PDB file of C-alpha atoms and ligand atoms in Angstrom:
ATOM      1  CA  MET A1215      98.649 115.932  68.803  1.00 63.00           C
ATOM      2  CA  TYR A1216      95.510 113.910  68.157  1.00 65.00           C
ATOM      3  CA  VAL A1217      96.521 110.318  67.427  1.00 76.00           C
ATOM      4  CA  VAL A1218      93.764 108.092  68.799  1.00 83.00           C
ATOM      5  CA  LYS A1219      90.162 109.208  68.264  1.00 84.00           C
ATOM      6  CA  SER A1220      87.722 108.720  71.128  1.00 86.00           C
ATOM      7  CA  PRO A1221      84.174 107.418  70.701  1.00 88.00           C
ATOM      8  CA  LEU A1222      83.081 109.798  73.510  1.00 93.00           C
ATOM      9  CA  SER A1223      81.956 113.410  73.390  1.00 93.00           C
ATOM     10  CA  ASP A1224      84.489 116.006  74.580  1.00 93.00           C
ATOM     11  CA  ALA A1225      82.603 116.579  77.833  1.00 95.00           C
ATOM     12  CA  ASP A1226      82.318 112.882  78.656  1.00 96.00           C
ATOM     13  CA  LEU A1227      85.924 112.309  77.654  1.00 96.00           C
ATOM     14  CA  LYS A1228      87.108 115.018  80.061  1.00 97.00           C
ATOM     15  CA  THR A1229      85.233 113.368  82.939  1.00 97.00           C
ATOM     16  CA  VAL A1230      86.542 109.911  82.107  1.00 98.00           C
ATOM     17  CA  ALA A1231      90.096 111.123  81.493  1.00 98.00           C
ATOM     18  CA  GLU A1232      90.220 112.687  84.964  1.00 98.00           C
ATOM     19  CA  ALA A1233      88.861 109.499  86.553  1.00 98.00           C
ATOM     20  CA  LEU A1234      91.312 107.208  84.751  1.00 98.00           C
ATOM     21  CA  GLN A1235      94.317 109.490  85.289  1.00 98.00           C
ATOM     22  CA  GLY A1236      93.488 109.830  88.991  1.00 98.00           C
ATOM     23  CA  ALA A1237      93.112 106.073  89.316  1.00 98.00           C
ATOM     24  CA  LEU A1238      96.442 105.546  87.542  1.00 98.00           C
ATOM     25  CA  VAL A1239      98.306 107.815  89.938  1.00 98.00           C
ATOM     26  CA  ASP A1240      96.719 106.255  93.030  1.00 98.00           C
ATOM     27  CA  LEU A1241      97.387 102.700  91.835  1.00 98.00           C
ATOM     28  CA  ILE A1242     101.037 103.380  90.977  1.00 98.00           C
ATOM     29  CA  ASP A1243     101.573 104.925  94.406  1.00 98.00           C
ATOM     30  CA  LEU A1244      99.778 102.009  96.069  1.00 98.00           C
ATOM     31  CA  SER A1245     102.189  99.599  94.362  1.00 98.00           C
ATOM     32  CA  LEU A1246     105.171 101.687  95.555  1.00 98.00           C
ATOM     33  CA  VAL A1247     103.915 102.023  99.132  1.00 98.00           C
ATOM     34  CA  ALA A1248     103.189  98.294  99.365  1.00 98.00           C
ATOM     35  CA  LYS A1249     106.687  97.465  98.032  1.00 98.00           C
ATOM     36  CA  GLN A1250     108.322  99.928 100.442  1.00 98.00           C
ATOM     37  CA  ILE A1251     106.584  98.298 103.408  1.00 98.00           C
ATOM     38  CA  HIS A1252     107.218  94.791 101.984  1.00 98.00           C
ATOM     39  CA  TRP A1253     110.941  95.538 102.298  1.00 98.00           C
ATOM     40  CA  ASN A1254     110.796  97.237 105.703  1.00 98.00           C
ATOM     41  CA  VAL A1255     108.305  95.215 107.726  1.00 98.00           C
ATOM     42  CA  VAL A1256     109.658  93.545 110.897  1.00 98.00           C
ATOM     43  CA  GLY A1257     108.088  91.557 113.715  1.00 98.00           C
ATOM     44  CA  PRO A1258     106.638  88.152 114.545  1.00 97.00           C
ATOM     45  CA  ARG A1259     104.246  88.271 111.584  1.00 96.00           C
ATOM     46  CA  PHE A1260     106.945  89.323 109.135  1.00 98.00           C
ATOM     47  CA  ARG A1261     106.483  86.399 106.787  1.00 97.00           C
ATOM     48  CA  THR A1262     102.724  86.592 106.277  1.00 96.00           C
ATOM     49  CA  VAL A1263     102.610  90.400 106.042  1.00 97.00           C
ATOM     50  CA  HIS A1264     105.654  90.476 103.739  1.00 98.00           C
ATOM     51  CA  LEU A1265     103.984  88.044 101.340  1.00 98.00           C
ATOM     52  CA  GLN A1266     100.551  89.681 101.619  1.00 97.00           C
ATOM     53  CA  LEU A1267     102.098  93.023 100.643  1.00 98.00           C
ATOM     54  CA  ASP A1268     103.432  91.556  97.423  1.00 98.00           C
ATOM     55  CA  GLU A1269      99.911  90.433  96.531  1.00 98.00           C
ATOM     56  CA  VAL A1270      98.881  94.105  96.709  1.00 98.00           C
ATOM     57  CA  VAL A1271     101.854  95.110  94.562  1.00 98.00           C
ATOM     58  CA  THR A1272     100.879  92.586  91.891  1.00 98.00           C
ATOM     59  CA  SER A1273      97.232  93.712  91.941  1.00 98.00           C
ATOM     60  CA  ALA A1274      98.070  97.425  91.874  1.00 98.00           C
ATOM     61  CA  ARG A1275     100.550  97.037  89.020  1.00 98.00           C
ATOM     62  CA  GLY A1276      98.057  95.044  86.966  1.00 98.00           C
ATOM     63  CA  HIS A1277      95.256  97.533  87.633  1.00 98.00           C
ATOM     64  CA  SER A1278      97.470 100.525  86.810  1.00 98.00           C
ATOM     65  CA  ASP A1279      98.215  98.971  83.429  1.00 98.00           C
ATOM     66  CA  THR A1280      94.506  98.370  82.822  1.00 98.00           C
ATOM     67  CA  VAL A1281      93.458 101.973  83.551  1.00 98.00           C
ATOM     68  CA  ALA A1282      96.408 103.426  81.614  1.00 98.00           C
ATOM     69  CA  GLU A1283      95.564 101.361  78.559  1.00 98.00           C
ATOM     70  CA  ARG A1284      91.873 102.232  78.876  1.00 98.00           C
ATOM     71  CA  ALA A1285      92.897 105.906  78.738  1.00 97.00           C
ATOM     72  CA  SER A1286      95.020 105.218  75.653  1.00 96.00           C
ATOM     73  CA  ALA A1287      92.133 103.384  74.019  1.00 96.00           C
ATOM     74  CA  LEU A1288      90.006 106.513  74.505  1.00 96.00           C
ATOM     75  CA  GLY A1289      92.662 108.767  73.000  1.00 94.00           C
ATOM     76  CA  VAL A1290      93.930 110.174  76.301  1.00 95.00           C
ATOM     77  CA  PRO A1291      97.690 109.878  76.897  1.00 96.00           C
ATOM     78  CA  PRO A1292      98.223 108.348  80.377  1.00 98.00           C
ATOM     79  CA  ASP A1293     100.771 110.021  82.681  1.00 98.00           C
ATOM     80  CA  GLY A1294     102.528 107.634  85.066  1.00 98.00           C
ATOM     81  CA  ARG A1295     105.660 109.704  85.682  1.00 98.00           C
ATOM     82  CA  ALA A1296     107.131 109.741  89.192  1.00 98.00           C
ATOM     83  CA  SER A1297     106.693 113.512  89.455  1.00 98.00           C
ATOM     84  CA  THR A1298     103.008 113.237  88.498  1.00 98.00           C
ATOM     85  CA  VAL A1299     102.430 110.447  91.016  1.00 98.00           C
ATOM     86  CA  ALA A1300     104.190 112.420  93.767  1.00 97.00           C
ATOM     87  CA  VAL A1301     101.899 115.408  93.261  1.00 97.00           C
ATOM     88  CA  GLY A1302      98.623 113.607  92.606  1.00 97.00           C
ATOM     89  CA  SER A1303      98.486 110.551  94.866  1.00 97.00           C
ATOM     90  CA  GLY A1304      95.761 110.369  97.491  1.00 96.00           C
ATOM     91  CA  ILE A1305      97.871 108.144  99.763  1.00 97.00           C
ATOM     92  CA  ALA A1306      99.528 109.829 102.749  1.00 94.00           C
ATOM     93  CA  ALA A1307     103.330 109.839 102.769  1.00 91.00           C
ATOM     94  CA  THR A1308     104.927 106.724 104.280  1.00 90.00           C
ATOM     95  CA  ALA A1309     107.628 107.100 106.916  1.00 91.00           C
ATOM     96  CA  GLY A1310     111.000 105.624 105.964  1.00 95.00           C
ATOM     97  CA  GLY A1311     112.781 102.874 107.875  1.00 97.00           C
ATOM     98  CA  TRP A1312     111.682  99.653 109.601  1.00 98.00           C
ATOM     99  CA  ILE A1313     108.014  99.288 110.392  1.00 98.00           C
ATOM    100  CA  ARG A1314     106.426  96.887 112.935  1.00 98.00           C
ATOM    101  CA  ASP A1315     104.079  94.288 111.464  1.00 97.00           C
ATOM    102  CA  ALA A1316     100.915  95.672 113.143  1.00 97.00           C
ATOM    103  CA  GLU A1317     101.773  99.200 111.953  1.00 97.00           C
ATOM    104  CA  ALA A1318     102.497  97.897 108.473  1.00 97.00           C
ATOM    105  CA  VAL A1319      99.051  96.333 108.361  1.00 98.00           C
ATOM    106  CA  GLU A1320      97.475  99.582 109.637  1.00 97.00           C
ATOM    107  CA  ALA A1321      99.351 101.570 106.984  1.00 97.00           C
ATOM    108  CA  LEU A1322      97.924  99.321 104.276  1.00 98.00           C
ATOM    109  CA  VAL A1323      94.393  99.593 105.677  1.00 98.00           C
ATOM    110  CA  ASP A1324      94.774 103.390 105.528  1.00 98.00           C
ATOM    111  CA  ALA A1325      96.388 103.455 102.064  1.00 98.00           C
ATOM    112  CA  LEU A1326      93.788 101.113 100.583  1.00 98.00           C
ATOM    113  CA  GLY A1327      91.026 103.101 102.307  1.00 98.00           C
ATOM    114  CA  ALA A1328      92.245 106.354 100.758  1.00 98.00           C
ATOM    115  CA  VAL A1329      92.405 104.836  97.277  1.00 98.00           C
ATOM    116  CA  ILE A1330      89.024 103.106  97.638  1.00 98.00           C
ATOM    117  CA  ARG A1331      87.331 106.374  98.693  1.00 98.00           C
ATOM    118  CA  ARG A1332      88.629 108.093  95.570  1.00 98.00           C
ATOM    119  CA  MET A1333      87.859 105.112  93.346  1.00 98.00           C
ATOM    120  CA  ARG A1334      84.234 105.136  94.517  1.00 98.00           C
ATOM    121  CA  GLU A1335      84.015 108.841  93.617  1.00 98.00           C
ATOM    122  CA  ARG A1336      85.356 107.969  90.158  1.00 98.00           C
ATOM    123  CA  VAL A1337      82.818 105.181  89.797  1.00 98.00           C
ATOM    124  CA  ALA A1338      80.032 107.692  90.577  1.00 98.00           C
ATOM    125  CA  ALA A1339      81.492 110.316  88.220  1.00 98.00           C
ATOM    126  CA  THR A1340      81.667 107.983  85.212  1.00 98.00           C
ATOM    127  CA  THR A1341      78.145 106.517  85.440  1.00 97.00           C
ATOM    128  CA  THR A1342      76.772 108.240  82.367  1.00 96.00           C
ATOM    129  CA  ALA A1343      80.012 109.548  80.847  1.00 97.00           C
ATOM    130  CA  ASP A1344      81.339 106.067  80.061  1.00 97.00           C
ATOM    131  CA  PRO A1345      79.884 102.871  81.566  1.00 97.00           C
ATOM    132  CA  VAL A1346      82.711 100.852  79.992  1.00 97.00           C
ATOM    133  CA  SER A1347      85.386 102.724  81.947  1.00 98.00           C
ATOM    134  CA  GLN A1348      83.099 102.682  84.969  1.00 98.00           C
ATOM    135  CA  ASP A1349      82.929  98.892  84.761  1.00 98.00           C
ATOM    136  CA  ILE A1350      86.740  98.739  84.896  1.00 98.00           C
ATOM    137  CA  LEU A1351      86.836 101.088  87.893  1.00 98.00           C
ATOM    138  CA  ILE A1352      84.157  99.038  89.689  1.00 98.00           C
ATOM    139  CA  GLY A1353      86.114  95.812  89.195  1.00 98.00           C
ATOM    140  CA  ILE A1354      89.309  97.389  90.513  1.00 98.00           C
ATOM    141  CA  THR A1355      87.502  98.884  93.513  1.00 98.00           C
ATOM    142  CA  GLY A1356      86.056  95.483  94.397  1.00 98.00           C
ATOM    143  CA  ASP A1357      89.525  93.959  94.332  1.00 98.00           C
ATOM    144  CA  LEU A1358      90.989  96.749  96.494  1.00 98.00           C
ATOM    145  CA  GLU A1359      88.166  96.293  98.990  1.00 98.00           C
ATOM    146  CA  LYS A1360      89.043  92.582  99.157  1.00 98.00           C
ATOM    147  CA  HIS A1361      92.654  93.467  99.986  1.00 98.00           C
ATOM    148  CA  ARG A1362      91.504  95.974 102.597  1.00 98.00           C
ATOM    149  CA  TRP A1363      89.316  93.345 104.247  1.00 98.00           C
ATOM    150  CA  MET A1364      92.285  90.973 104.489  1.00 97.00           C
ATOM    151  CA  PHE A1365      94.506  93.584 106.141  1.00 97.00           C
ATOM    152  CA  GLN A1366      91.743  94.587 108.550  1.00 97.00           C
ATOM    153  CA  ALA A1367      91.344  90.904 109.450  1.00 96.00           C
ATOM    154  CA  GLU A1368      95.121  90.729 110.080  1.00 91.00           C
ATOM    155  CA  ASN A1369      94.796  93.232 112.927  1.00 86.00           C
ATOM    156  CA  GLY A1370      91.426  91.915 114.165  1.00 84.00           C
TER     157      GLY A1370
HETATM  158 FE1  LIG B2804     110.200  90.736  97.560  1.00 66.59          FE
END
């Protein structure tokens, strides 16, 4: 079904659709991982890490909505289903149960690092295919790198 017409060529649209869909999956999983650890973190730094994790959740949820709606605007139906996220996320599986504050911070550094690596690949892939989508991906990557800096500083 072809509902929304894209201004892009088919080839460019394919490239951009993959980048946006991949970003959507990673960002949804990032929001879930950050919430999971928000609930399970324990230790002397509980309060600061607990609150910092919710800042990531808010960012990731907002960014996932932005990339999903960018896909829709280009005529590509976004797929944010749990089963799709489970298969496609670039974030390593998180262990269940309580997690010490320092390990929680390390887990976020790793999760953000994995997403940032893939986001930078998407930025490179969309350079000529669609600079408008690329601009969105660049902005999101900058924000994720800010979060990663703050978690790295937590364990400095
Ligand atoms: Fe909460």
